[in-house]
PDB file of N, CA and C in Angstrom:
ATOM      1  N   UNK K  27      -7.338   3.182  18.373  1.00 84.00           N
ATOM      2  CA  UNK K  27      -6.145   2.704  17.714  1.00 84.00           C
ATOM      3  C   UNK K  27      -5.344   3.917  17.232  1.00 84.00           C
ATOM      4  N   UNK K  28      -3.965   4.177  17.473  1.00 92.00           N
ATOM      5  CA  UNK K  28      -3.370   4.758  16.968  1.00 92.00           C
ATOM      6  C   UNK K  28      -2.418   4.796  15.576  1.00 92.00           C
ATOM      7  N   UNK K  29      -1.864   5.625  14.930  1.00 94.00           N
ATOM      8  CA  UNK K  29      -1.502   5.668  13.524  1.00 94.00           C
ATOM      9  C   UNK K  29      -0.622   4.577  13.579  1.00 94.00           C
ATOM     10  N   UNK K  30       0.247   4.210  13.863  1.00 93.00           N
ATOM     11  CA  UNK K  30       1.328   3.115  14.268  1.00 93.00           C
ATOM     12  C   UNK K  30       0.288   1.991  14.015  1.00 93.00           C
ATOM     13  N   UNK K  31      -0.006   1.594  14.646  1.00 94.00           N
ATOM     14  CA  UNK K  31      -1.501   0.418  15.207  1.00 94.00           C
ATOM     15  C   UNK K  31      -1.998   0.211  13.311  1.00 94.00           C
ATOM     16  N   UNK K  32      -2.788   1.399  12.853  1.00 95.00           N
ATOM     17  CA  UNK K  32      -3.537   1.540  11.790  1.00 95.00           C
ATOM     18  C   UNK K  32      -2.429   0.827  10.652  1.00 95.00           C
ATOM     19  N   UNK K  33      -1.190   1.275  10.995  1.00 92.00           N
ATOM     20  CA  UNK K  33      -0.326   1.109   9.488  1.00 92.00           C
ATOM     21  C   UNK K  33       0.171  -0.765   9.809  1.00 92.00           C
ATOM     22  N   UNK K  34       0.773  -1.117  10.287  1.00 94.00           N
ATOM     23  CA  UNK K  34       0.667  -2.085  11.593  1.00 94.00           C
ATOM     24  C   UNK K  34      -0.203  -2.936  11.011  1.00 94.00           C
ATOM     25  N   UNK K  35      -1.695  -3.048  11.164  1.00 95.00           N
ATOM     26  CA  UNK K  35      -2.562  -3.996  10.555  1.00 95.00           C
ATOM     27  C   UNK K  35      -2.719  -3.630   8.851  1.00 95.00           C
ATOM     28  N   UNK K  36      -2.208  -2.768   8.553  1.00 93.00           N
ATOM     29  CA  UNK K  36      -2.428  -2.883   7.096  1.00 93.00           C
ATOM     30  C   UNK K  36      -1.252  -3.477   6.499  1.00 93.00           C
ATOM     31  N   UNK K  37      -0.331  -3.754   7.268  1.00 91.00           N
ATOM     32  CA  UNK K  37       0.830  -4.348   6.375  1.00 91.00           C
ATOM     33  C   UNK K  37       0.579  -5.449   6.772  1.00 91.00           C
ATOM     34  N   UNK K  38       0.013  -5.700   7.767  1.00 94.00           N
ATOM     35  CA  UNK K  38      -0.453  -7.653   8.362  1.00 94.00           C
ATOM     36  C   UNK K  38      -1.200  -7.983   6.893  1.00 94.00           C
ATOM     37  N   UNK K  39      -2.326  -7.258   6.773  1.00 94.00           N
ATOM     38  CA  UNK K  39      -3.415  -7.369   6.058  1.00 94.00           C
ATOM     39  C   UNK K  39      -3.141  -7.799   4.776  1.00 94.00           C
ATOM     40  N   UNK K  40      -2.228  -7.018   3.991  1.00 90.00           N
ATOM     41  CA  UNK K  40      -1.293  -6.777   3.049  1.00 90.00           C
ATOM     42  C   UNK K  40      -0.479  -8.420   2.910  1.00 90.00           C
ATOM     43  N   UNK K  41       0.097  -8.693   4.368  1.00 90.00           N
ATOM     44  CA  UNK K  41       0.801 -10.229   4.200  1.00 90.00           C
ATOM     45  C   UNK K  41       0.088 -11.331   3.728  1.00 90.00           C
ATOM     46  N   UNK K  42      -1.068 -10.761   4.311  1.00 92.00           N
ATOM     47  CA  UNK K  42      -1.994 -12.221   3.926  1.00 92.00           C
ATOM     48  C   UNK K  42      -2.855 -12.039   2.956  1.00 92.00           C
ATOM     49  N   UNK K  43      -3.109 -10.764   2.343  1.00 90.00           N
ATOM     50  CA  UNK K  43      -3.380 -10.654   1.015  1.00 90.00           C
ATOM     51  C   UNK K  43      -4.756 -10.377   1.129  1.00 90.00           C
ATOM     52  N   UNK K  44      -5.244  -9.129   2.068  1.00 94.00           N
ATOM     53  CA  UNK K  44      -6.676  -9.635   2.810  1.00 94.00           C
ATOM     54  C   UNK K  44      -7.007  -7.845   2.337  1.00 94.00           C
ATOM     55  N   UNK K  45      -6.870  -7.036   1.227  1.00 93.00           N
ATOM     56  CA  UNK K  45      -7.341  -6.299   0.361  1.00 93.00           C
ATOM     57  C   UNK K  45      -8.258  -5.604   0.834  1.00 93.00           C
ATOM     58  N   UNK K  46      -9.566  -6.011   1.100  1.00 95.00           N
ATOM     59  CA  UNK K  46     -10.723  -5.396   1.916  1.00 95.00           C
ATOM     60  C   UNK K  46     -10.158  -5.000   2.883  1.00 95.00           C
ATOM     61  N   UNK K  47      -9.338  -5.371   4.107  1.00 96.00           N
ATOM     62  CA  UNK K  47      -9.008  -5.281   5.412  1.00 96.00           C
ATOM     63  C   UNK K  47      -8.383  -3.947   5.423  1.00 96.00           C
ATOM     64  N   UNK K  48      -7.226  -3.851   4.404  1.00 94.00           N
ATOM     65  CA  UNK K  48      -6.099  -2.800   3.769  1.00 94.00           C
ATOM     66  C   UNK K  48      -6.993  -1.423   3.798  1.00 94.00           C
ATOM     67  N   UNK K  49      -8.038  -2.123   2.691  1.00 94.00           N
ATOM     68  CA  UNK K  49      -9.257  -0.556   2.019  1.00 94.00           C
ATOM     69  C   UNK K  49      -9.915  -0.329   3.041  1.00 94.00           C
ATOM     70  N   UNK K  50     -10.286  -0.890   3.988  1.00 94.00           N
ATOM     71  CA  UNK K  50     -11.163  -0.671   5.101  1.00 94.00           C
ATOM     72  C   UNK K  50     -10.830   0.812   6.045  1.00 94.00           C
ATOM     73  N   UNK K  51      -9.217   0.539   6.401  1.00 94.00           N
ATOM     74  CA  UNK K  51      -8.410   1.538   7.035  1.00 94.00           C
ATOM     75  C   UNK K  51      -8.338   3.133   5.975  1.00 94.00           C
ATOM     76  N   UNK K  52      -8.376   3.032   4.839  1.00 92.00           N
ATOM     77  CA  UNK K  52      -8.523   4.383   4.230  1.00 92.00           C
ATOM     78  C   UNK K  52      -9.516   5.090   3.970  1.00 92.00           C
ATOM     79  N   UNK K  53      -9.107   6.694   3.809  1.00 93.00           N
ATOM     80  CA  UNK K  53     -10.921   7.049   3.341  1.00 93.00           C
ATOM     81  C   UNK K  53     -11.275   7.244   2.109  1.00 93.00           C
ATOM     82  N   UNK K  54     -12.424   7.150   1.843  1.00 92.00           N
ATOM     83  CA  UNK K  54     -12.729   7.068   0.468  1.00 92.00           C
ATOM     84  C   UNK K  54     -11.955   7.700  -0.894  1.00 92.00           C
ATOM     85  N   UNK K  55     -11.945   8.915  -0.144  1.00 92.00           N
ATOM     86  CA  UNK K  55     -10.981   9.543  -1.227  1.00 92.00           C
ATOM     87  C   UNK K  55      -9.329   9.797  -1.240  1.00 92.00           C
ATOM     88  N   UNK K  56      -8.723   8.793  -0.442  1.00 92.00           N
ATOM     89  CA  UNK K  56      -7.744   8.433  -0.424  1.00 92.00           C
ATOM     90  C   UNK K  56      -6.861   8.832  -1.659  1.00 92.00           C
ATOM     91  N   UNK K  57      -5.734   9.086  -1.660  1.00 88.00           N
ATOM     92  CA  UNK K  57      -4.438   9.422  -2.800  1.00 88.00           C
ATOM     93  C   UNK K  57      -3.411   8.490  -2.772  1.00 88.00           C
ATOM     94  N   UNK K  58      -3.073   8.170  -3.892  1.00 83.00           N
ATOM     95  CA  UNK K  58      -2.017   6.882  -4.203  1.00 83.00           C
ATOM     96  C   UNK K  58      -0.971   7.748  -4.899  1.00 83.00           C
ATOM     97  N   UNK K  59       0.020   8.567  -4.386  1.00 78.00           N
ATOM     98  CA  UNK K  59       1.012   9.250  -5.306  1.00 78.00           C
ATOM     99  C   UNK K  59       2.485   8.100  -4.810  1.00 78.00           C
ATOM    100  N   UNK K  60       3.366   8.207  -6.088  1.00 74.00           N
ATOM    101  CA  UNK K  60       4.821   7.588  -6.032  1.00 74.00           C
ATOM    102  C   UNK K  60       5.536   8.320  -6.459  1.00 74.00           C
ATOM    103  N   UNK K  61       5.355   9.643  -6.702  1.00 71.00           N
ATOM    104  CA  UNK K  61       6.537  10.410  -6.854  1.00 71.00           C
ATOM    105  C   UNK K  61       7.287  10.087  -8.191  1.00 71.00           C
ATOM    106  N   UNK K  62       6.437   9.306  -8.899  1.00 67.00           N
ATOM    107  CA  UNK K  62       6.848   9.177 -10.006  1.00 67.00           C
ATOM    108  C   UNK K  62       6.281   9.417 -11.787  1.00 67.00           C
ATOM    109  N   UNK K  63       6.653   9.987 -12.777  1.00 66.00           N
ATOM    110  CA  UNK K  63       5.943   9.792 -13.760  1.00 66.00           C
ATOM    111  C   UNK K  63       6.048   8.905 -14.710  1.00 66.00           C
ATOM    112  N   UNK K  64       5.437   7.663 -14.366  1.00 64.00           N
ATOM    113  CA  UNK K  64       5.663   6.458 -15.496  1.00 64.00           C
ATOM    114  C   UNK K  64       4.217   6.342 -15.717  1.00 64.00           C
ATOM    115  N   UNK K  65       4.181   6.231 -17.120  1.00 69.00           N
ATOM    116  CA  UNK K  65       2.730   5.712 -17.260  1.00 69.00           C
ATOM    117  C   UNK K  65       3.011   4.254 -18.253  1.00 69.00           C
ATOM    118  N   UNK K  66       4.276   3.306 -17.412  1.00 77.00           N
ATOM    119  CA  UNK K  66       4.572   2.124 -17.894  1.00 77.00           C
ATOM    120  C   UNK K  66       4.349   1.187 -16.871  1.00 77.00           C
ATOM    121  N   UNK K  67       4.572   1.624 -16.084  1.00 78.00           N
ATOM    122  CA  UNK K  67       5.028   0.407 -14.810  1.00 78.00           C
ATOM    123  C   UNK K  67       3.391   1.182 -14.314  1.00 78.00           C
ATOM    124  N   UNK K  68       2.890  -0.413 -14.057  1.00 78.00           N
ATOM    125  CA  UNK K  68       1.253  -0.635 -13.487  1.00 78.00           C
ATOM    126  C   UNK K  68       1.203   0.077 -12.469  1.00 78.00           C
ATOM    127  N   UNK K  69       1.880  -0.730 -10.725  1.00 77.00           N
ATOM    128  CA  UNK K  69       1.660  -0.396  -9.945  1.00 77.00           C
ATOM    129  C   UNK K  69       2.031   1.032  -9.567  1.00 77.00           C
ATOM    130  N   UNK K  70       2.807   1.769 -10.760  1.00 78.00           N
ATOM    131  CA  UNK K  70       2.706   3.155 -10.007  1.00 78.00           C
ATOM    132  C   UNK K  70       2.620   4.551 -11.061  1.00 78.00           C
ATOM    133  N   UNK K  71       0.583   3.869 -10.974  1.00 82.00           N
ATOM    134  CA  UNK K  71       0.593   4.963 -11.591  1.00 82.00           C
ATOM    135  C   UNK K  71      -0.779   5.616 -10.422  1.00 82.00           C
ATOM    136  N   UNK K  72      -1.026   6.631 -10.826  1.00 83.00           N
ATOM    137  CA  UNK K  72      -1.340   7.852  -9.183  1.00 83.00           C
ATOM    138  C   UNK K  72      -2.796   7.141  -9.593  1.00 83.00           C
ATOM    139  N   UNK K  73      -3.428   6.662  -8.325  1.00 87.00           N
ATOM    140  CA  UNK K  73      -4.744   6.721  -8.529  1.00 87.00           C
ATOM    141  C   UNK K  73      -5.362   7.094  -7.092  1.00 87.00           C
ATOM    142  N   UNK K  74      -6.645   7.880  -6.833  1.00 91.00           N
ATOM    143  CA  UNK K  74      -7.495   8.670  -6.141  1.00 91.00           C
ATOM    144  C   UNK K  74      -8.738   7.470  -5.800  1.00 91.00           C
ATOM    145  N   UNK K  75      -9.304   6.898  -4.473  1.00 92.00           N
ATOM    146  CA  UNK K  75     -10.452   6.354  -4.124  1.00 92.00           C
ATOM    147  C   UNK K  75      -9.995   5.169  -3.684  1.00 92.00           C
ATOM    148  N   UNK K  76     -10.743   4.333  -2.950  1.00 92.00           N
ATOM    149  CA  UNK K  76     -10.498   2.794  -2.609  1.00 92.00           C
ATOM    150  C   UNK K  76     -10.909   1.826  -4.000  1.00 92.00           C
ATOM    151  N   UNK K  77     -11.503   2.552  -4.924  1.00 90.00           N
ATOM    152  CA  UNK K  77     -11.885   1.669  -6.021  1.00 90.00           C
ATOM    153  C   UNK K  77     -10.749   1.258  -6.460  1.00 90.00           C
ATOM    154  N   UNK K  78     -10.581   2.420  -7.103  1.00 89.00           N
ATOM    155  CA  UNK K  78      -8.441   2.783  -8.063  1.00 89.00           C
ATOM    156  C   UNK K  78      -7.724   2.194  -7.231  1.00 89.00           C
ATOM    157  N   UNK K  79      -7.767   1.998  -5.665  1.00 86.00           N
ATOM    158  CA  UNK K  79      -6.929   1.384  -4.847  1.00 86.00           C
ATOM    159  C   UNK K  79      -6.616  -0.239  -5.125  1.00 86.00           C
ATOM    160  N   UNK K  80      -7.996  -0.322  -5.528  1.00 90.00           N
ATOM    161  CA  UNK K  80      -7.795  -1.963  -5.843  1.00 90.00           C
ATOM    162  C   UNK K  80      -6.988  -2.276  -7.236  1.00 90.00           C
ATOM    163  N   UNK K  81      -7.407  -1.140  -8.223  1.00 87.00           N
ATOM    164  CA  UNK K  81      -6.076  -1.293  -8.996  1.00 87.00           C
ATOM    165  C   UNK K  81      -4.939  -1.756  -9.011  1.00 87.00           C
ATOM    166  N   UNK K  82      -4.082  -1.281  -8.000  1.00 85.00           N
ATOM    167  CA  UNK K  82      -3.000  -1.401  -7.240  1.00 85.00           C
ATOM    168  C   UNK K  82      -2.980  -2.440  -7.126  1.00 85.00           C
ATOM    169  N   UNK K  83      -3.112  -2.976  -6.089  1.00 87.00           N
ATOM    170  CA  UNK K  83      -3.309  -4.396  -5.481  1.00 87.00           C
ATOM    171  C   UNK K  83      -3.407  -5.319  -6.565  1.00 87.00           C
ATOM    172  N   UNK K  84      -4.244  -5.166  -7.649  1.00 89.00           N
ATOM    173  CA  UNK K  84      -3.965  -6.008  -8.897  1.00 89.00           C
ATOM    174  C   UNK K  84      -2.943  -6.259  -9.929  1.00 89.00           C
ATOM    175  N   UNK K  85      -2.722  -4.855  -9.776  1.00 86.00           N
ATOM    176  CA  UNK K  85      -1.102  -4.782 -10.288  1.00 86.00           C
ATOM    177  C   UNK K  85      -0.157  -5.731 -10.082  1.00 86.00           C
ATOM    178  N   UNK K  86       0.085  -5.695  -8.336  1.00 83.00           N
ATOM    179  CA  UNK K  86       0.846  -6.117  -7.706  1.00 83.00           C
ATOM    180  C   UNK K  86       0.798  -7.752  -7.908  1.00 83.00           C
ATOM    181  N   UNK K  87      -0.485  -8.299  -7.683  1.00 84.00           N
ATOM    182  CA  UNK K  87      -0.669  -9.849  -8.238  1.00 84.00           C
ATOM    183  C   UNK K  87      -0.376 -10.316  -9.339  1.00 84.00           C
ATOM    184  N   UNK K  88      -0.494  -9.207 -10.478  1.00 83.00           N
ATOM    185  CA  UNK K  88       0.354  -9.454 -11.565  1.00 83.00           C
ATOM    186  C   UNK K  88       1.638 -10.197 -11.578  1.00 83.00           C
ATOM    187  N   UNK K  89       2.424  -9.429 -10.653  1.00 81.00           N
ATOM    188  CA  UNK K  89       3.811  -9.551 -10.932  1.00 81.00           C
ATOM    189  C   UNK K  89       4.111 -11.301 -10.311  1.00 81.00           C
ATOM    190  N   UNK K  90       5.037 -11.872 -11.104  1.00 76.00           N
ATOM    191  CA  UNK K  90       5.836 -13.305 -10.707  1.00 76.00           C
ATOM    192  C   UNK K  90       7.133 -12.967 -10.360  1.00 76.00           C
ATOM    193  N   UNK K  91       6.919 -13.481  -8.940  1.00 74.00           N
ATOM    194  CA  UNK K  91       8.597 -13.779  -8.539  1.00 74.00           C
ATOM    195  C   UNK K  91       8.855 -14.527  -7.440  1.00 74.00           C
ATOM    196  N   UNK K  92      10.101 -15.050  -7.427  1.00 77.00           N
ATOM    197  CA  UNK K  92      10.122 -16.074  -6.813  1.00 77.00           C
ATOM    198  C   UNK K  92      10.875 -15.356  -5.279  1.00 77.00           C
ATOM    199  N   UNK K  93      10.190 -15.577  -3.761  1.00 69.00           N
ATOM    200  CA  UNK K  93      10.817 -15.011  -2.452  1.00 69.00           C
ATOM    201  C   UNK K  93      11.387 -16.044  -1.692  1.00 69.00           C
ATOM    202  N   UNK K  94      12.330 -15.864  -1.389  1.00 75.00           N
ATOM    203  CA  UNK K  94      13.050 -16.793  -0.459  1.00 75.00           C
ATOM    204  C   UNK K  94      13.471 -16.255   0.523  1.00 75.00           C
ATOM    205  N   UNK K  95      12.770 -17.047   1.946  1.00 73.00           N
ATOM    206  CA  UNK K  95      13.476 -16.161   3.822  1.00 73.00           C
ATOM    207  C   UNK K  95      15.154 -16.477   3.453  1.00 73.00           C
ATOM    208  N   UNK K  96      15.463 -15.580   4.219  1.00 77.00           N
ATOM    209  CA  UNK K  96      16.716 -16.271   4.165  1.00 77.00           C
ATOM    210  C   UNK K  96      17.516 -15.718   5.564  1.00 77.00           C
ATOM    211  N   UNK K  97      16.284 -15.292   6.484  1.00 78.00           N
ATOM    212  CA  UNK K  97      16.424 -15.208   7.747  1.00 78.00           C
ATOM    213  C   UNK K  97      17.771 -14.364   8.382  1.00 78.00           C
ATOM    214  N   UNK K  98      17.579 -13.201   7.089  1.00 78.00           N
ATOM    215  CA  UNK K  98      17.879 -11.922   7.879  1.00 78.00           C
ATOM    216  C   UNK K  98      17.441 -10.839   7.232  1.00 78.00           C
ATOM    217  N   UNK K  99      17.721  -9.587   8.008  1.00 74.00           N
ATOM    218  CA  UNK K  99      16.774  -8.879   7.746  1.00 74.00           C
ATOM    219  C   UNK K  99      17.568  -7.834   7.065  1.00 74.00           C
ATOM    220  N   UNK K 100      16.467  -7.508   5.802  1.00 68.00           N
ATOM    221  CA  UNK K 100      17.104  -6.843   4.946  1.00 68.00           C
ATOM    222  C   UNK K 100      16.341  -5.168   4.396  1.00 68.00           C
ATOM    223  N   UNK K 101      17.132  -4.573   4.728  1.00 74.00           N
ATOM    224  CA  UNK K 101      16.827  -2.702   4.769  1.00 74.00           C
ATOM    225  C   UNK K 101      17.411  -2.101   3.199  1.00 74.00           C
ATOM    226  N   UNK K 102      16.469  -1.801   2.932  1.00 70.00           N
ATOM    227  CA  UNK K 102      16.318  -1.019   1.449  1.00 70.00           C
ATOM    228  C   UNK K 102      16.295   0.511   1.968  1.00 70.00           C
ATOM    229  N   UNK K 103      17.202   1.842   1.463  1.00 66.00           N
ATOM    230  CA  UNK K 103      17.125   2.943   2.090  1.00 66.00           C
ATOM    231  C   UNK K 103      16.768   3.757   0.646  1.00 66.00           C
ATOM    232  N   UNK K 104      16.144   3.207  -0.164  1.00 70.00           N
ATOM    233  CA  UNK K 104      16.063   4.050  -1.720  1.00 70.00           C
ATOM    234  C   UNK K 104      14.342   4.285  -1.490  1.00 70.00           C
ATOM    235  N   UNK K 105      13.698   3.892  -0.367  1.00 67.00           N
ATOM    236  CA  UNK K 105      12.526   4.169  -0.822  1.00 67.00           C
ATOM    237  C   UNK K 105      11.966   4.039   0.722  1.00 67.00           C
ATOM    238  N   UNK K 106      10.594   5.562   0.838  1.00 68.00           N
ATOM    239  CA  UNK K 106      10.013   5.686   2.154  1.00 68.00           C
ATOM    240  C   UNK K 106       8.707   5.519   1.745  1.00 68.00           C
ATOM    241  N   UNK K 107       7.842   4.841   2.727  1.00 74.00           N
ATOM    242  CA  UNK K 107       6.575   5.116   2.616  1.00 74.00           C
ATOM    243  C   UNK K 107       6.045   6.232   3.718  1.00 74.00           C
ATOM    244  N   UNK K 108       4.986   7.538   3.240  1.00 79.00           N
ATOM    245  CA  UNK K 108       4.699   8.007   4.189  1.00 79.00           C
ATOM    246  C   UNK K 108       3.253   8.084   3.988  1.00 79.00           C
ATOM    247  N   UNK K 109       2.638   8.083   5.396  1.00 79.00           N
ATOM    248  CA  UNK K 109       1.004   8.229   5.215  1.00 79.00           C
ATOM    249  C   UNK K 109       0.733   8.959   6.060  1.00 79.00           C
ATOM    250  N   UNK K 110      -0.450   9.665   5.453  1.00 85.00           N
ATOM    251  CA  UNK K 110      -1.332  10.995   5.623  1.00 85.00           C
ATOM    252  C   UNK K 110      -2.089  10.527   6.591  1.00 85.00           C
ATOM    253  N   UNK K 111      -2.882  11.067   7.673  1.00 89.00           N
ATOM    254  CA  UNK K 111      -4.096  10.359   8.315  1.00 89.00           C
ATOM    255  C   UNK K 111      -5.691  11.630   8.566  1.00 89.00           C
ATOM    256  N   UNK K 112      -6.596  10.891   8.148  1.00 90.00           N
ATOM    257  CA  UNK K 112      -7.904  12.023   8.385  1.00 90.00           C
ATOM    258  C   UNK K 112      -8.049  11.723   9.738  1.00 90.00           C
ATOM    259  N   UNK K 113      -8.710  13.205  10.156  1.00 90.00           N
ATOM    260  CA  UNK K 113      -8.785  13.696  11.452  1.00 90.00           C
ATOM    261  C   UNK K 113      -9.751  12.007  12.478  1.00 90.00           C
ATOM    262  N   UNK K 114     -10.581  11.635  11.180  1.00 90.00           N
ATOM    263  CA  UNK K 114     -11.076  10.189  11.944  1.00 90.00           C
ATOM    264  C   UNK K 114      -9.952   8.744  11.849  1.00 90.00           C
ATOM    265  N   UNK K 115      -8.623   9.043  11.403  1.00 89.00           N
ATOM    266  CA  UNK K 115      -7.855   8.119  11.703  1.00 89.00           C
ATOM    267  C   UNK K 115      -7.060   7.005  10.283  1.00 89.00           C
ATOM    268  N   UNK K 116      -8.354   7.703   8.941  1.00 87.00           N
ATOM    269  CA  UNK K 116      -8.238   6.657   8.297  1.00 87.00           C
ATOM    270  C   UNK K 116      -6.720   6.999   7.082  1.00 87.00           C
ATOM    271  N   UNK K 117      -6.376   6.241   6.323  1.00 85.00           N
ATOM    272  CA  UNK K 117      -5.252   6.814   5.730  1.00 85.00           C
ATOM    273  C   UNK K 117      -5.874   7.487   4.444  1.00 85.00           C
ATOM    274  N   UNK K 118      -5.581   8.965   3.998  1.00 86.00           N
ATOM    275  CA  UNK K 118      -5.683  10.008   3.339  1.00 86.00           C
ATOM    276  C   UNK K 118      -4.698   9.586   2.002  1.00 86.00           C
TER     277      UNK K 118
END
C-alpha cells in the first residue's frame, strides 16, 4: 500500500468512526503537532503515542454540532494536513 492508499483508509476509518483502524496505520511513537499554542481548545493540544492519540479522537466526540450535505463541495484553504511516514509505511 502506498502513502496515498494509507491516508485514504484513515480518513474512511475516521468517517465511520473506527479509531483502532486510524491507530493501527501509525507508529507507536507517532507526533500530533497543530502548530498551535493553546492549552484551551482540547483537540489541539500536541500529544506523542497512539495512547495520547486517542485523546484526540475523544476530544473530537466531545464536540456537538449539527452537519448538513448540502451536496457541494466545499474547500477550506486556512488549513493543511501533512503526514510524515516511517520507513515501514506507518504515519510518524
Amino acid at each position: 500500500m502506498n502513502h496515498v492508499e494509507t491516508v485514504q483508509q484513515m480518513y474512511e476509518a475516521f468517517g465511520k468512526g473506527d479509531v483502532p483502524a486510524i491507530l493501527a496505520h501509525m507508529a507507536s511513537d507517532v507526533e500530533w503537532e497543530y502548530g498551535v499554542n493553546s492549552t484551551d481548545v482540547p483537540w489541539l493540544q500536541p500529544r506523542r503515542g497512539r495512547d495520547q492519540g486517542v485523546g484526540f479522537f475523544q476530544s473530537l466526540a466531545a464536540i456537538s454540532a449539527t452537519v448538513r450535505a448540502i451536496g457541494k463541495r466545499v474547500e477550506e484553504v486556512d488549513e493543511v494536513h501533512i503526514w510524515h511516514f516511517s520507513p515501514q509505511g506507518q504515519v510518524r
